GROMACS .gro file of C-alpha atoms in nm:
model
  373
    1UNK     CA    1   0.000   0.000   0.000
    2UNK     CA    2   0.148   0.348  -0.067
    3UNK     CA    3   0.206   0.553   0.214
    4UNK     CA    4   0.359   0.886   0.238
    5UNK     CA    5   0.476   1.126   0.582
    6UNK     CA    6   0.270   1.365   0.837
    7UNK     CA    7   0.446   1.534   1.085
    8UNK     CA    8   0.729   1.254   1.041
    9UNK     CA    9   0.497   0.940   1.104
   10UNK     CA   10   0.473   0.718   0.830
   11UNK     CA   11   0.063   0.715   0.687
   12UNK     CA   12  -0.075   0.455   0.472
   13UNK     CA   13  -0.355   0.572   0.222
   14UNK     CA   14  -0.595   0.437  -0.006
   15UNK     CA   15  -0.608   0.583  -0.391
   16UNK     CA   16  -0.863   0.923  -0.411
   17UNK     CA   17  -0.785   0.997  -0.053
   18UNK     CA   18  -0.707   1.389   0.031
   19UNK     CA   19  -0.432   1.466   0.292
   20UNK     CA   20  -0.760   1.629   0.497
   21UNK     CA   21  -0.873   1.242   0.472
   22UNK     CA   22  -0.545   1.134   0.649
   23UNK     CA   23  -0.531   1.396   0.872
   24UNK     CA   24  -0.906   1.370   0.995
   25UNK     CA   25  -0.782   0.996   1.059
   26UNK     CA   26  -0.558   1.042   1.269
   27UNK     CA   27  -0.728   1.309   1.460
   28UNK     CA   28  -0.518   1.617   1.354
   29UNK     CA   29  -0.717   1.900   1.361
   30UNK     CA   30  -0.689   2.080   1.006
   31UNK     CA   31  -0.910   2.437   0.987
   32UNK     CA   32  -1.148   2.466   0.711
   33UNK     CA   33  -1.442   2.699   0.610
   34UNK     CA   34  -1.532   2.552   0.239
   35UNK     CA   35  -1.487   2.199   0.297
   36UNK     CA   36  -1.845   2.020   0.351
   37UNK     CA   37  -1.796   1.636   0.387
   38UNK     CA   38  -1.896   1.438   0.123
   39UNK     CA   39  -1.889   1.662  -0.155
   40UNK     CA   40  -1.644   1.776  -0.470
   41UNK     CA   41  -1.339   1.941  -0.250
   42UNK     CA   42  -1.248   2.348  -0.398
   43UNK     CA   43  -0.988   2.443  -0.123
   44UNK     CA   44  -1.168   2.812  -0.223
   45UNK     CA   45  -1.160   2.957   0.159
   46UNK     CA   46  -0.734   2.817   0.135
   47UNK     CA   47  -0.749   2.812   0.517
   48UNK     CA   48  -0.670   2.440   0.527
   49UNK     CA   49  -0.295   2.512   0.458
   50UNK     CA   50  -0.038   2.239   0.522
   51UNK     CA   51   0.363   2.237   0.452
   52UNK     CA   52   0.496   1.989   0.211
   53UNK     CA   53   0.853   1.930   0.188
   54UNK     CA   54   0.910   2.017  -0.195
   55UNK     CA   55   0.558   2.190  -0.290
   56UNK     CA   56   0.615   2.418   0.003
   57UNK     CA   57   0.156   2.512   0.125
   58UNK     CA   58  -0.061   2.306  -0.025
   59UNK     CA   59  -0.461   2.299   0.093
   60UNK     CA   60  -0.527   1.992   0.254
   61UNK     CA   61  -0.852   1.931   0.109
   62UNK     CA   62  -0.821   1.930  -0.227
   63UNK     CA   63  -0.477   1.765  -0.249
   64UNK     CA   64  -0.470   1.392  -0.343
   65UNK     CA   65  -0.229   1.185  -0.121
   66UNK     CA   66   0.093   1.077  -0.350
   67UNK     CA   67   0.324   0.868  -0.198
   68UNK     CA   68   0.638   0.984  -0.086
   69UNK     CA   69   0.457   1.304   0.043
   70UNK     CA   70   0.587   1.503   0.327
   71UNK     CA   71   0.356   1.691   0.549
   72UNK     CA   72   0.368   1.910   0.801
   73UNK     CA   73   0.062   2.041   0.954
   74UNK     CA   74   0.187   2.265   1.242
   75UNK     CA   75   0.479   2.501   1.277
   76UNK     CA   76   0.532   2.873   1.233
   77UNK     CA   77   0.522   2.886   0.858
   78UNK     CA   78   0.194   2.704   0.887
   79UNK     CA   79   0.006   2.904   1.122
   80UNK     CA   80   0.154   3.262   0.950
   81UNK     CA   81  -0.005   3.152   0.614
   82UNK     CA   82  -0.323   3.009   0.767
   83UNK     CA   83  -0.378   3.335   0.948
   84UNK     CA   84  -0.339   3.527   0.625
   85UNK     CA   85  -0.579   3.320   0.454
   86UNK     CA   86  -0.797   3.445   0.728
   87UNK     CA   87  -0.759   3.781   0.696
   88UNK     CA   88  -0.773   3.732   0.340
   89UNK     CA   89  -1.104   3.653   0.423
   90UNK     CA   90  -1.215   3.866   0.683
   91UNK     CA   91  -1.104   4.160   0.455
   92UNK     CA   92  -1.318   4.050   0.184
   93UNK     CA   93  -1.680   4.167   0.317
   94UNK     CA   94  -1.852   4.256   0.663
   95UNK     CA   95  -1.679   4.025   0.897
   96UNK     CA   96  -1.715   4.226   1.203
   97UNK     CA   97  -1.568   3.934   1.408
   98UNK     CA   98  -1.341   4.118   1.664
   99UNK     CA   99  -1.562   4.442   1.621
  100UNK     CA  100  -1.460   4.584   1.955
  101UNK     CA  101  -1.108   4.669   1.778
  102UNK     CA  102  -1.269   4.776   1.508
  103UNK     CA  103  -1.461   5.055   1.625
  104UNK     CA  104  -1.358   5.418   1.672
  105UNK     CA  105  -1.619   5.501   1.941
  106UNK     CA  106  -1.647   5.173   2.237
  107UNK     CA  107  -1.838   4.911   2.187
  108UNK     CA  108  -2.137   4.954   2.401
  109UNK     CA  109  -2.221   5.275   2.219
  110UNK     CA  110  -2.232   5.059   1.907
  111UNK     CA  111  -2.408   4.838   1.997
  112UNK     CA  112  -2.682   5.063   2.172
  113UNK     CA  113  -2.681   5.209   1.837
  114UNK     CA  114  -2.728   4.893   1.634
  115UNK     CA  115  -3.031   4.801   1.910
  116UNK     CA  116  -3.206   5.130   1.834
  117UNK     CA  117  -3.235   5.054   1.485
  118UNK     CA  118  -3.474   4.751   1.396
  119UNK     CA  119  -3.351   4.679   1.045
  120UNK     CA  120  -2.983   4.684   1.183
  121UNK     CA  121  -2.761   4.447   1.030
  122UNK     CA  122  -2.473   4.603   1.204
  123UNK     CA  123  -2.442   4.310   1.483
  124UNK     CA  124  -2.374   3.967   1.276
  125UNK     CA  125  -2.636   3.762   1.362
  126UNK     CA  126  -2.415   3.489   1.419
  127UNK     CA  127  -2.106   3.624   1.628
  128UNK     CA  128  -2.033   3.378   1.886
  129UNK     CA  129  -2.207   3.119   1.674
  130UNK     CA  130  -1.948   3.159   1.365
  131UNK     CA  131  -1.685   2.905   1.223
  132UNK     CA  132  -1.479   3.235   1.052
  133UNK     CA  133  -1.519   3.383   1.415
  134UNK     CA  134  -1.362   3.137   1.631
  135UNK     CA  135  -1.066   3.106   1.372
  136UNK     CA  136  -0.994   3.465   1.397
  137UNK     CA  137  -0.948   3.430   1.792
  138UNK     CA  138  -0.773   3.073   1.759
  139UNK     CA  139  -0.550   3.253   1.460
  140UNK     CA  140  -0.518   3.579   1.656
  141UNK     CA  141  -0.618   3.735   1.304
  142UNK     CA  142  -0.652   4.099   1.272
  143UNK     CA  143  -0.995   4.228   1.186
  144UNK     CA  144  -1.024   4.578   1.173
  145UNK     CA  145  -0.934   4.575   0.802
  146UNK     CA  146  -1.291   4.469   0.680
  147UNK     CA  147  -1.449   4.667   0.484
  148UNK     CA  148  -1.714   4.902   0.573
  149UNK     CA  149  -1.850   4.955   0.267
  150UNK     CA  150  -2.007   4.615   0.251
  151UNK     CA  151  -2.231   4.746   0.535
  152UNK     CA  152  -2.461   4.935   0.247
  153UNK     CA  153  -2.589   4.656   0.112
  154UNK     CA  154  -2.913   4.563   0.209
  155UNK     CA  155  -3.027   4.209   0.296
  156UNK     CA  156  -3.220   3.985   0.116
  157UNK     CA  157  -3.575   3.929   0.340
  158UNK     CA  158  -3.817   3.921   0.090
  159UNK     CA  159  -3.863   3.525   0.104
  160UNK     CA  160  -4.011   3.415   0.435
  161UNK     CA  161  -3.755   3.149   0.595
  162UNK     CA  162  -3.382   3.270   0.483
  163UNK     CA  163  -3.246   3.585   0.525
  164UNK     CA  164  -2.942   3.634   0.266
  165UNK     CA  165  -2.672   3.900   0.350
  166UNK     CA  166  -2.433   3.912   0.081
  167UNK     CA  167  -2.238   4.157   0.301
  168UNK     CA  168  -2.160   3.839   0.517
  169UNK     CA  169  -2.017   3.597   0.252
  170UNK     CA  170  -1.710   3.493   0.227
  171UNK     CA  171  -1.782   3.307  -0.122
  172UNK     CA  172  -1.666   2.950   0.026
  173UNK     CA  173  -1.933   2.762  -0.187
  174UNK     CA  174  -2.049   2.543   0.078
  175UNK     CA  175  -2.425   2.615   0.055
  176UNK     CA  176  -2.444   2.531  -0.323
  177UNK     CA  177  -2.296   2.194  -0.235
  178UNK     CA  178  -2.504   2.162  -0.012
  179UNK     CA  179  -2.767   2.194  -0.255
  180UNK     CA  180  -2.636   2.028  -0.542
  181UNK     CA  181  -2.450   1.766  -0.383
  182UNK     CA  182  -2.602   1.701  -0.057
  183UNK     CA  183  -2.965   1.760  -0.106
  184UNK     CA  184  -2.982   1.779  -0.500
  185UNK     CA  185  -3.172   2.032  -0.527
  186UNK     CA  186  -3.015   2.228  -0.805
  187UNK     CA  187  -3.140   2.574  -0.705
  188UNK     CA  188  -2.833   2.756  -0.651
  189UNK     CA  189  -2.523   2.820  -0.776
  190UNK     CA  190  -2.207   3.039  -0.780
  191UNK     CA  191  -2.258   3.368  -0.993
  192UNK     CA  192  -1.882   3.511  -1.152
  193UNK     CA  193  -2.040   3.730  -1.386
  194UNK     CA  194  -2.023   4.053  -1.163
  195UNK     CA  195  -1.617   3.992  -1.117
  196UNK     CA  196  -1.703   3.834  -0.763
  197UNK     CA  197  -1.837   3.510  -0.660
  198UNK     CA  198  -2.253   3.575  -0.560
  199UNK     CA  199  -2.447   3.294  -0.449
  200UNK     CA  200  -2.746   3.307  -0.683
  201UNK     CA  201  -3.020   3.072  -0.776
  202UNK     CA  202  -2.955   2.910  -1.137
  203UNK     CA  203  -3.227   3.109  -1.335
  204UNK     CA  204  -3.103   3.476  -1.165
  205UNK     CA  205  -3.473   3.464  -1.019
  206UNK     CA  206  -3.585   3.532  -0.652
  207UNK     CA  207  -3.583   3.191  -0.396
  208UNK     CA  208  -3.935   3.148  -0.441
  209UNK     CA  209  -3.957   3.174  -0.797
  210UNK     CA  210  -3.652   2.910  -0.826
  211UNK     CA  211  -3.600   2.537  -0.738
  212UNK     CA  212  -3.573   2.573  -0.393
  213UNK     CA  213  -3.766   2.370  -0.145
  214UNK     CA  214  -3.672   2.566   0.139
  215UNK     CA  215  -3.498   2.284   0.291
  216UNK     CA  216  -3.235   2.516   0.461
  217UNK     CA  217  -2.947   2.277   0.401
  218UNK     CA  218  -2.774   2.563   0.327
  219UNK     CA  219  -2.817   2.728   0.604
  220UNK     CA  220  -2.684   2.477   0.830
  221UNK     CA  221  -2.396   2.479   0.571
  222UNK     CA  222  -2.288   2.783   0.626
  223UNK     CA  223  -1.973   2.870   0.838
  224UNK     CA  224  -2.073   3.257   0.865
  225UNK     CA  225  -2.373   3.513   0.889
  226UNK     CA  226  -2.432   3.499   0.535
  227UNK     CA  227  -2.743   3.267   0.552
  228UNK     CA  228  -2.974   3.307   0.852
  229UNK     CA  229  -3.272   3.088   0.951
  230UNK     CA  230  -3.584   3.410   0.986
  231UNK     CA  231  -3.757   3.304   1.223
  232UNK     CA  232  -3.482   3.210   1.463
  233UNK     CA  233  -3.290   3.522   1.399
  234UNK     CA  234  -3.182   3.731   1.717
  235UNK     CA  235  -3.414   3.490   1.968
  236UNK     CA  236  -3.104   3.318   2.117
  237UNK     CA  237  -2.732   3.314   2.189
  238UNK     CA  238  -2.558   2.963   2.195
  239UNK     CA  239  -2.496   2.961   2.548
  240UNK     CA  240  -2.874   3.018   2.630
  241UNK     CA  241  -2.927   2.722   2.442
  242UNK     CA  242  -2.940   2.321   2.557
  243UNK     CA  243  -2.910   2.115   2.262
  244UNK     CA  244  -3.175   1.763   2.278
  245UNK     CA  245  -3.116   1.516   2.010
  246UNK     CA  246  -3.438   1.326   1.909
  247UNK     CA  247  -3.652   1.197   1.601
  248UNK     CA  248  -3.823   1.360   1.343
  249UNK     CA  249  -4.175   1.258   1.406
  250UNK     CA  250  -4.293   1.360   1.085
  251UNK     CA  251  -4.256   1.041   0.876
  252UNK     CA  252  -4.098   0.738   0.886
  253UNK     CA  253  -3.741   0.807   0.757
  254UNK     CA  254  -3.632   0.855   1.137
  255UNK     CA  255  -3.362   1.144   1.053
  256UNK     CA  256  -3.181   1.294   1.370
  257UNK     CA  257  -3.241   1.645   1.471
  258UNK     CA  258  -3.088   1.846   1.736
  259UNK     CA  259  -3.357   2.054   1.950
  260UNK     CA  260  -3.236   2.390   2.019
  261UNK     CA  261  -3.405   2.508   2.381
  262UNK     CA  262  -3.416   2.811   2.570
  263UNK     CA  263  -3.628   2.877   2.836
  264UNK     CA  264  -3.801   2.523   2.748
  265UNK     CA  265  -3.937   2.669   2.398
  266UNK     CA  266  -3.760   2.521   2.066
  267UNK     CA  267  -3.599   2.849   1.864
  268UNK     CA  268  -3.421   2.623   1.609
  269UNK     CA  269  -3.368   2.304   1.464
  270UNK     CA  270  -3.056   2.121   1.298
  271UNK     CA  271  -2.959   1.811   1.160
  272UNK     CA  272  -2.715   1.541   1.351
  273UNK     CA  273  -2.438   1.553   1.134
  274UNK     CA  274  -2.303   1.218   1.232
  275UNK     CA  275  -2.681   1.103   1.314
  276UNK     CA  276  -2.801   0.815   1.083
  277UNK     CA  277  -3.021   0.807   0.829
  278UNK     CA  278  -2.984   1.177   0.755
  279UNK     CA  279  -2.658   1.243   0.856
  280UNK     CA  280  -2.751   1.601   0.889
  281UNK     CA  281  -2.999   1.634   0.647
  282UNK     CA  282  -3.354   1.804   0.719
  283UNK     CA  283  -3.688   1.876   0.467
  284UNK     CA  284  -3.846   2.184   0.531
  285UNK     CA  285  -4.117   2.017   0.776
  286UNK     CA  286  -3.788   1.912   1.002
  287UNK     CA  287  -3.587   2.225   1.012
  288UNK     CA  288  -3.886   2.476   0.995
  289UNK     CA  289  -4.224   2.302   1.102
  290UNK     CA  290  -4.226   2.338   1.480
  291UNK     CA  291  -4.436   2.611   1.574
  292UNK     CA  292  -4.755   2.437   1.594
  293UNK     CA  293  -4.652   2.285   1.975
  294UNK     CA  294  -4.706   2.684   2.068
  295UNK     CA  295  -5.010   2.742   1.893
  296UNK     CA  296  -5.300   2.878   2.042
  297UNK     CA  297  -5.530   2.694   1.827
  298UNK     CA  298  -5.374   2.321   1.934
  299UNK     CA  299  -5.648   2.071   2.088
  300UNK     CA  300  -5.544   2.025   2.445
  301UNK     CA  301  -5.906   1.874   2.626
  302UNK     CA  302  -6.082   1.676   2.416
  303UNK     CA  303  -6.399   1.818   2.259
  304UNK     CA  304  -6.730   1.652   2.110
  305UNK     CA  305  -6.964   1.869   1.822
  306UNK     CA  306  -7.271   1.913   1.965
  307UNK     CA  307  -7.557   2.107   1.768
  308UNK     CA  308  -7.286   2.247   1.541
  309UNK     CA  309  -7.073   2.374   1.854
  310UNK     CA  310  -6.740   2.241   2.011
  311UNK     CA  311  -6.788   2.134   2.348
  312UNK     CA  312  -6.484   2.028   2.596
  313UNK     CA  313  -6.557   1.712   2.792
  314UNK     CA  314  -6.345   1.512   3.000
  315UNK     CA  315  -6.102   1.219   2.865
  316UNK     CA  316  -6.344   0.922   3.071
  317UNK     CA  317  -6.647   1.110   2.866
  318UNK     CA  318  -6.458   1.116   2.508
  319UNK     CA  319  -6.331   0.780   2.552
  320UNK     CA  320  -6.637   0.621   2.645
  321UNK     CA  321  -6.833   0.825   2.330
  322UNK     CA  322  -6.552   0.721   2.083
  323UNK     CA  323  -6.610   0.397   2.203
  324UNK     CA  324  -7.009   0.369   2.167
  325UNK     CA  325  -6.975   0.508   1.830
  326UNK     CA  326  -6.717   0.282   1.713
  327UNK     CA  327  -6.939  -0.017   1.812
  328UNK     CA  328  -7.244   0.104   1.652
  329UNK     CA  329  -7.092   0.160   1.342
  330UNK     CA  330  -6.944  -0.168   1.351
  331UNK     CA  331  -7.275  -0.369   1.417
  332UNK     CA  332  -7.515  -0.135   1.126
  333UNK     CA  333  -7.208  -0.174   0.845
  334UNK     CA  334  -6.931  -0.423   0.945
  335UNK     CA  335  -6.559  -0.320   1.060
  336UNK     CA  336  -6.448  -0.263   0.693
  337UNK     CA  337  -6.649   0.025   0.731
  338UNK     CA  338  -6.427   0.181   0.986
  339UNK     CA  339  -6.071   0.335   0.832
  340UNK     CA  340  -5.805   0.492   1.046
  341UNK     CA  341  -5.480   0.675   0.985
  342UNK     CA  342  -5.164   0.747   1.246
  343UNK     CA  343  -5.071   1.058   1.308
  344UNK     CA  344  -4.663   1.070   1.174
  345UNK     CA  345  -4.643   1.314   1.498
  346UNK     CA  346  -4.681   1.020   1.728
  347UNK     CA  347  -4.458   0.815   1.812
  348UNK     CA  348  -4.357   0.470   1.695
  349UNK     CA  349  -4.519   0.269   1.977
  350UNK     CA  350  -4.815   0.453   1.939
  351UNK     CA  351  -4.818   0.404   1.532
  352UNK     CA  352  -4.796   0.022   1.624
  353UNK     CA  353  -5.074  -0.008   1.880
  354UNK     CA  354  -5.369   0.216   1.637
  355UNK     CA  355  -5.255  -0.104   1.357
  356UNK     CA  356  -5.288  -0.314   1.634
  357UNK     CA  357  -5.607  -0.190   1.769
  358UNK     CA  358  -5.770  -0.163   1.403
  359UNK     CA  359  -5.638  -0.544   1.272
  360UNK     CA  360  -5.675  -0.726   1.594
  361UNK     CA  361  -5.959  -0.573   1.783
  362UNK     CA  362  -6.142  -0.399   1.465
  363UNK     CA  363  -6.122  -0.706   1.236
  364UNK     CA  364  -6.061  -0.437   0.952
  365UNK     CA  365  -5.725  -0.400   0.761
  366UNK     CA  366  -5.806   0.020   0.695
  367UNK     CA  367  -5.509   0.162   0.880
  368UNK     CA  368  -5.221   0.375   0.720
  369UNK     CA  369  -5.044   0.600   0.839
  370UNK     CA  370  -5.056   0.999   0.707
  371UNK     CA  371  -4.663   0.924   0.639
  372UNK     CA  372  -4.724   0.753   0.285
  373UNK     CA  373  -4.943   1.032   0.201
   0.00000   0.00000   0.00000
């Protein structure tokens, strides 16, 4: 098996492997913003920087391992050229990052200023919540070179789940692969023709008007403040937050999700990256569809139509109705005349014992479950 050199150990790989492959192996930690596991490698962010003997920096994740390789992934050289690469990108829009050396007046009055305003976009939406972010401290990068012209343009709102700040991006190409590749979608791509790289949707129209199912794959894709779930916008910091793992109860795939909680309400949901069978992958039900546990309008007594009207009874009451009316209809027209269908919001056990109740106590095979729908 070829096998090449990191850090003066001796590495085995396997044709197609990257030296981000190796590294990842062997549990060297090698920084990247555009890499997105799983899909076509760019090394466009060209933070992933490594030292080889006779190429001198190479990225890591978008060069194949040859044998006879020498890398080195830490050292002074190493960490100079990764934190340029960061500033690089810092520099390149409005990465406010370390924005208390940034400002000329302190940073209270700015951000008392930024509160005032309710269309602000001063404050990323993301800082303390930002891949670039915690580079720039790990890096010691210097941020006060962004630039503040970025800050004039305006925000994309006008669909109703992502808000788009071009300002923000740092052109690492992560959500389109996350489109194309992960999701396959096809609604996005990169746009060169205005001499900079612009996320755009493939026909140049608006969100809505394009393929996108408003998964928000991207979203959890990117490493920035560029893409911004609405709704969950400014309603929590991450160390408000207690992160719950549990199951989609929408349909039967089973993907993973990660709860976000504060103050016992949801404010956001993610994918489990390393969660199978998604591995990090939500529809738009998943990622978006949780506000009906805080609706007023949700059932919680059960109620019976009487004359027209809704009346709340007690559970003993309901049950024992539901059960009368179940019989008679089962003694005028047989049990085939009864159908029922399981709500994907329950949970398995309970999905089991309605096809339970209706085959084994209902003699009737009309059950099915609102997930094949």
């Amino acid at each position: 098996m070829p096998h090449l050199s990191i850090n003066s150990q001796t590495v085995e790989f396997q044709p197609g492997q990257t030296i981000l492959d190796l590294c990842e192996a062997l549990s060297i930690n090698i920084p990247t913003l555009c890499h997105l596991a799983g899909t076509t490698p760019t090394g466009t962010c060209g933070v992933c920087l490594v030292e080889e003997a006779k190429a001198g920096m190479v990225k890591a994740c978008s060069t194949p391992a040859e044998a006879g390789l020498e890398i080195r992934t830490h050292g002074v050289a190493v960490r100079e050229a990764r934190k340029k690469a960061i500033e690089a990108l810092v520099a390149t829009g409005n990465h406010n990052c370390g924005v208390a050396g940034a400002m000329t007046e302190s940073f209270t009055d700015f951000q008392m200023d930024a509160g005032d305003m309710e269309a602000s976009y001063d404050l990323c939406p993301v800082w303390g919540d930002c891949r670039l972010q915690d580079l720039v401290y790990e890096y010691q990068a210097r941020t006060g070179l962004f630039d503040s012209g970025w800050k004039k343009e305006v925000p994309d709102v006008a669909n109703p789940m992502i808000v788009r700040d071009f300002s923000r991006c740092i052109g690492c190409g992560r959500c389109v692969k996350a489109c194309n590749e992960v999701q396959v979608n096809l609604a996005i791509d990169m746009d060169r023709s205005n001499g900079r790289d612009v996320v755009a949707t493939k026909e140049g129209n608006g969100l809505v008007e394009s393929n996108c199912v408003f998964c928000g794959e991207c979203i959890q894709a990117c490493p920035v403040g560029a893409l911004v779930e609405k709704k969950a916008q400014n309603q929590w910091r991450p160390w408000e937050i207690e992160k719950i793992r549990t199951t989609c109860p929408y349909c039967g795939v089973g993907c993973q999700q990660w709860l976000h909680v504060k103050d016992e309400k949801i404010v956001k949901v993610t994918g489990v990256e390393e969660g199978a069978p998604n591995k990090g992958r939500l529809c738009v039900k998943g990622r978006f569809g949780y506000d009906f546990i805080y609706s007023d309008e949700r059932i919680k007594r059960p109620v019976i139509r009487e004359n027209g009207e809704f009346k709340e009874v007690s559970w003993d009451h309901a049950l024992d109705y539901t059960a009368d009316r179940l019989k008679a209809i089962i003694d005028e027209s047989g049990p085939d005349a009864l159908a029922g269908v399981s709500c994907a919001r329950s949970i398995n056990e309970d999905s089991y014992q309605m096809q339970k109740l209706f085959r084994a106590v209902f003699k009737t095979n009309n059950i099915d479950h609102c997930a094949r729908t």
